[in-house]
Amino acid sequence: SGAANKYREAHRVTAAVLARNPQNPEAVFAHAQSEYWIGAAALAFDRQVEARKAFTGYLREAIALAKLEPGTGRSLMELAYAHGNLCDSDMKAN
């Protein structure tokens, strides 16, 4: 879909920014959002493998954010959302 293509392009851009700035919380957060939207689009179209991969990436970035911003509301919410999205994906797969 058109939206999925835009999410993939955003993912490419945020990955490049993150590669240049791996310790920047804003870069980590932006890439986490790209991972989320790819996963959400995949889940909406019942593409479980793609959704799981993206949501796993989202969790990876949420963990990285929590290390850079320990205990902040943003990092705690991202961890919760990431785990919840993996759970949703698993529930839909079964």
CSV table of C-alpha atoms in Angstrom, one decimal:
chain,number,residue,atom,x,y,z
A,1,SER,CA,0.0,0.0,0.0
A,2,GLY,CA,1.0,3.6,-0.3
A,3,ALA,CA,1.2,4.1,3.4
A,4,ALA,CA,3.4,1.0,3.8
A,5,ASN,CA,5.8,2.4,1.2
A,6,LYS,CA,6.0,5.7,3.1
A,7,TYR,CA,6.7,3.8,6.4
A,8,ARG,CA,9.5,1.9,4.7
A,9,GLU,CA,11.0,5.1,3.4
A,10,ALA,CA,10.8,6.7,6.8
A,11,HIS,CA,12.4,3.5,8.2
A,12,ARG,CA,15.3,3.9,5.8
A,13,VAL,CA,15.8,7.5,6.7
A,14,THR,CA,15.6,7.0,10.5
A,15,ALA,CA,17.9,4.0,10.3
A,16,ALA,CA,20.5,6.2,8.5
A,17,VAL,CA,20.1,8.9,11.1
A,18,LEU,CA,20.4,6.3,13.9
A,19,ALA,CA,23.5,4.8,12.4
A,20,ARG,CA,25.2,8.3,12.5
A,21,ASN,CA,23.8,9.1,16.0
A,22,PRO,CA,23.4,5.8,18.0
A,23,GLN,CA,23.6,7.5,21.4
A,24,ASN,CA,21.0,10.2,20.5
A,25,PRO,CA,17.7,9.5,22.3
A,26,GLU,CA,15.7,11.4,19.6
A,27,ALA,CA,17.3,9.3,16.8
A,28,VAL,CA,16.5,6.1,18.8
A,29,PHE,CA,13.0,7.2,19.4
A,30,ALA,CA,12.4,8.2,15.8
A,31,HIS,CA,13.6,4.8,14.5
A,32,ALA,CA,11.5,3.1,17.1
A,33,GLN,CA,8.5,4.8,15.7
A,34,SER,CA,9.4,3.7,12.2
A,35,GLU,CA,9.7,0.1,13.4
A,36,TYR,CA,6.3,0.4,15.1
A,37,TRP,CA,4.5,1.8,12.0
A,38,ILE,CA,5.9,-0.9,9.7
A,39,GLY,CA,4.8,-3.5,12.2
A,40,ALA,CA,1.3,-2.0,12.6
A,41,ALA,CA,0.8,-1.9,8.8
A,42,ALA,CA,2.0,-5.5,8.5
A,43,LEU,CA,-0.3,-6.6,11.3
A,44,ALA,CA,-3.3,-4.8,9.7
A,45,PHE,CA,-2.7,-6.8,6.5
A,46,ASP,CA,-2.1,-10.1,8.4
A,47,ARG,CA,1.6,-10.3,7.5
A,48,GLN,CA,2.6,-11.9,10.7
A,49,VAL,CA,6.3,-12.5,10.0
A,50,GLU,CA,6.9,-8.9,8.9
A,51,ALA,CA,4.9,-7.6,11.9
A,52,ARG,CA,6.9,-9.7,14.4
A,53,LYS,CA,10.2,-8.6,12.8
A,54,ALA,CA,9.2,-4.9,13.0
A,55,PHE,CA,7.8,-5.2,16.5
A,56,THR,CA,11.0,-7.0,17.7
A,57,GLY,CA,12.9,-4.1,16.2
A,58,TYR,CA,10.6,-1.7,18.1
A,59,LEU,CA,11.4,-3.5,21.3
A,60,ARG,CA,15.1,-3.4,20.6
A,61,GLU,CA,14.9,0.4,20.1
A,62,ALA,CA,12.7,0.8,23.2
A,63,ILE,CA,15.4,-1.0,25.3
A,64,ALA,CA,18.1,1.3,23.8
A,65,LEU,CA,16.0,4.3,24.6
A,66,ALA,CA,15.5,3.1,28.2
A,67,LYS,CA,19.3,2.7,28.6
A,68,LEU,CA,19.8,6.3,27.3
A,69,GLU,CA,16.9,7.7,29.3
A,70,PRO,CA,16.5,5.4,32.3
A,71,GLY,CA,13.2,5.8,34.1
A,72,THR,CA,11.7,8.6,32.0
A,73,GLY,CA,8.0,8.4,31.2
A,74,ARG,CA,8.8,8.2,27.5
A,75,SER,CA,11.2,5.3,27.8
A,76,LEU,CA,8.8,3.4,30.1
A,77,MET,CA,5.9,3.9,27.8
A,78,GLU,CA,7.9,2.8,24.8
A,79,LEU,CA,8.9,-0.4,26.6
A,80,ALA,CA,5.3,-1.1,27.5
A,81,TYR,CA,4.0,-0.4,24.0
A,82,ALA,CA,6.7,-2.6,22.4
A,83,HIS,CA,5.9,-5.5,24.7
A,84,GLY,CA,2.2,-5.0,24.1
A,85,ASN,CA,2.6,-4.9,20.3
A,86,LEU,CA,4.5,-8.2,20.4
A,87,CYS,CA,1.7,-9.7,22.5
A,88,ASP,CA,-0.9,-8.4,20.0
A,89,SER,CA,1.1,-9.9,17.2
A,90,ASP,CA,1.3,-13.3,18.9
A,91,MET,CA,-2.3,-13.3,19.8
A,92,LYS,CA,-3.4,-12.5,16.2
A,93,ALA,CA,-1.1,-15.3,15.0
A,94,ASN,CA,-2.9,-17.9,17.1
